[in-house]
Amino acid sequence: MKFVGITLLATGLFSLPALAAGDAAAGQAKAAACAACHGAQGKVTVPMYPNLAGQNAMYLQHALQAYKKGERNGGQAEVMKAYVSGLSDDDIADLAAFYASLKP
């Protein structure tokens, strides 16, 4: 059984989507709009918003893409969708790299 997963991965039938590595410095320059809710250094003062500092970059990219595509709902999803709607894939990768680079 163990080898089935490896075989599928090796043959490309099961693989994770490739995500571009972002530029943390560029992400910091793009994060001004995020600071209102998530804090200038990714640490919040209002508990209803998540801390982003130290979060896994791949997770952040997936989350931002999901907001952009309307795949997340509830809570602040509509607010997030408005913020990310104009971001390119590179912008999202840069923001993810910036927040991942911060100390939690």
mmCIF file of C-alpha atoms in Angstrom:
data_model
loop_
_atom_site.group_PDB
_atom_site.id
_atom_site.type_symbol
_atom_site.label_atom_id
_atom_site.label_comp_id
_atom_site.label_asym_id
_atom_site.label_seq_id
_atom_site.Cartn_x
_atom_site.Cartn_y
_atom_site.Cartn_z
ATOM 1 C CA MET A 1 0.000 0.000 0.000
ATOM 2 C CA LYS A 2 2.759 2.398 0.867
ATOM 3 C CA PHE A 3 4.193 2.165 -2.645
ATOM 4 C CA VAL A 4 0.913 3.075 -4.362
ATOM 5 C CA GLY A 5 1.150 6.690 -3.153
ATOM 6 C CA ILE A 6 4.767 6.910 -4.174
ATOM 7 C CA THR A 7 3.974 5.465 -7.585
ATOM 8 C CA LEU A 8 1.141 7.934 -8.102
ATOM 9 C CA LEU A 9 3.359 10.816 -7.091
ATOM 10 C CA ALA A 10 6.194 9.577 -9.282
ATOM 11 C CA THR A 11 3.944 9.225 -12.303
ATOM 12 C CA GLY A 12 2.468 12.672 -11.847
ATOM 13 C CA LEU A 13 -1.074 11.444 -11.306
ATOM 14 C CA PHE A 14 -1.033 13.007 -7.859
ATOM 15 C CA SER A 15 0.885 16.202 -7.368
ATOM 16 C CA LEU A 16 0.564 19.506 -5.624
ATOM 17 C CA PRO A 17 0.128 22.640 -7.714
ATOM 18 C CA ALA A 18 3.357 24.513 -8.246
ATOM 19 C CA LEU A 19 3.444 27.845 -6.491
ATOM 20 C CA ALA A 20 5.948 30.569 -7.234
ATOM 21 C CA ALA A 21 8.283 31.587 -4.453
ATOM 22 C CA GLY A 22 7.588 35.179 -3.584
ATOM 23 C CA ASP A 23 9.820 38.113 -2.765
ATOM 24 C CA ALA A 24 9.413 39.089 0.907
ATOM 25 C CA ALA A 25 10.736 42.636 0.373
ATOM 26 C CA ALA A 26 8.267 43.219 -2.448
ATOM 27 C CA GLY A 27 5.535 41.714 -0.274
ATOM 28 C CA GLN A 28 6.298 44.130 2.545
ATOM 29 C CA ALA A 29 5.817 47.033 0.152
ATOM 30 C CA LYS A 30 2.459 45.558 -0.929
ATOM 31 C CA ALA A 31 1.185 44.818 2.593
ATOM 32 C CA ALA A 32 0.011 48.316 3.545
ATOM 33 C CA ALA A 33 -3.661 47.487 2.892
ATOM 34 C CA CYS A 34 -3.361 44.310 4.987
ATOM 35 C CA ALA A 35 -2.048 46.156 8.047
ATOM 36 C CA ALA A 36 -5.413 47.661 8.969
ATOM 37 C CA CYS A 37 -6.718 44.248 10.047
ATOM 38 C CA HIS A 38 -3.631 42.036 10.308
ATOM 39 C CA GLY A 39 -1.175 44.533 11.828
ATOM 40 C CA ALA A 40 1.935 46.083 10.287
ATOM 41 C CA GLN A 41 4.019 43.051 11.286
ATOM 42 C CA GLY A 42 1.289 40.449 10.829
ATOM 43 C CA LYS A 43 0.207 40.476 14.490
ATOM 44 C CA VAL A 44 -3.319 41.608 15.250
ATOM 45 C CA THR A 45 -4.746 43.665 18.062
ATOM 46 C CA VAL A 46 -8.341 42.679 17.274
ATOM 47 C CA PRO A 47 -8.854 38.952 17.958
ATOM 48 C CA MET A 48 -11.403 38.430 15.167
ATOM 49 C CA TYR A 49 -8.605 38.672 12.579
ATOM 50 C CA PRO A 50 -5.886 36.035 12.199
ATOM 51 C CA ASN A 51 -2.203 36.670 12.815
ATOM 52 C CA LEU A 52 -0.251 36.199 9.602
ATOM 53 C CA ALA A 53 3.293 36.511 10.959
ATOM 54 C CA GLY A 54 5.174 33.239 10.600
ATOM 55 C CA GLN A 55 2.333 31.509 8.775
ATOM 56 C CA ASN A 56 3.300 28.973 6.115
ATOM 57 C CA ALA A 57 3.727 30.728 2.757
ATOM 58 C CA MET A 58 2.065 27.961 0.740
ATOM 59 C CA TYR A 59 -0.978 28.062 3.035
ATOM 60 C CA LEU A 60 -1.228 31.848 2.660
ATOM 61 C CA GLN A 61 -1.002 31.596 -1.129
ATOM 62 C CA HIS A 62 -3.742 28.972 -1.236
ATOM 63 C CA ALA A 63 -5.938 31.007 1.115
ATOM 64 C CA LEU A 64 -5.538 34.233 -0.860
ATOM 65 C CA GLN A 65 -6.214 32.440 -4.141
ATOM 66 C CA ALA A 66 -9.343 30.880 -2.619
ATOM 67 C CA TYR A 67 -10.609 34.282 -1.486
ATOM 68 C CA LYS A 68 -9.904 35.706 -4.938
ATOM 69 C CA LYS A 69 -11.824 32.875 -6.650
ATOM 70 C CA GLY A 70 -14.747 33.146 -4.213
ATOM 71 C CA GLU A 71 -14.066 29.674 -2.818
ATOM 72 C CA ARG A 72 -14.120 30.870 0.790
ATOM 73 C CA ASN A 73 -17.236 32.224 2.435
ATOM 74 C CA GLY A 74 -18.496 33.321 5.805
ATOM 75 C CA GLY A 75 -16.784 35.604 8.265
ATOM 76 C CA GLN A 76 -14.815 38.284 6.479
ATOM 77 C CA ALA A 77 -14.635 36.428 3.144
ATOM 78 C CA GLU A 78 -16.360 39.173 1.153
ATOM 79 C CA VAL A 79 -14.032 41.794 2.626
ATOM 80 C CA MET A 80 -11.018 39.657 1.785
ATOM 81 C CA LYS A 81 -12.303 39.017 -1.725
ATOM 82 C CA ALA A 82 -12.492 42.773 -2.300
ATOM 83 C CA TYR A 83 -8.924 43.237 -1.087
ATOM 84 C CA VAL A 84 -7.409 40.412 -3.149
ATOM 85 C CA SER A 85 -9.465 40.793 -6.334
ATOM 86 C CA GLY A 86 -6.859 43.044 -7.950
ATOM 87 C CA LEU A 87 -3.800 41.067 -6.848
ATOM 88 C CA SER A 88 -1.741 39.148 -9.394
ATOM 89 C CA ASP A 89 -0.308 35.702 -8.660
ATOM 90 C CA ASP A 90 3.070 37.393 -8.105
ATOM 91 C CA ASP A 91 1.517 39.870 -5.644
ATOM 92 C CA ILE A 92 -0.003 36.965 -3.711
ATOM 93 C CA ALA A 93 3.311 35.067 -3.670
ATOM 94 C CA ASP A 94 5.132 38.197 -2.477
ATOM 95 C CA LEU A 95 2.644 38.830 0.328
ATOM 96 C CA ALA A 96 2.832 35.193 1.403
ATOM 97 C CA ALA A 97 6.643 35.328 1.454
ATOM 98 C CA PHE A 98 6.590 38.532 3.519
ATOM 99 C CA TYR A 99 4.235 37.213 6.193
ATOM 100 C CA ALA A 100 6.008 33.845 6.292
ATOM 101 C CA SER A 101 9.310 35.652 6.923
ATOM 102 C CA LEU A 102 8.019 37.401 10.053
ATOM 103 C CA LYS A 103 8.506 36.069 13.559
ATOM 104 C CA PRO A 104 5.202 34.752 14.959
#
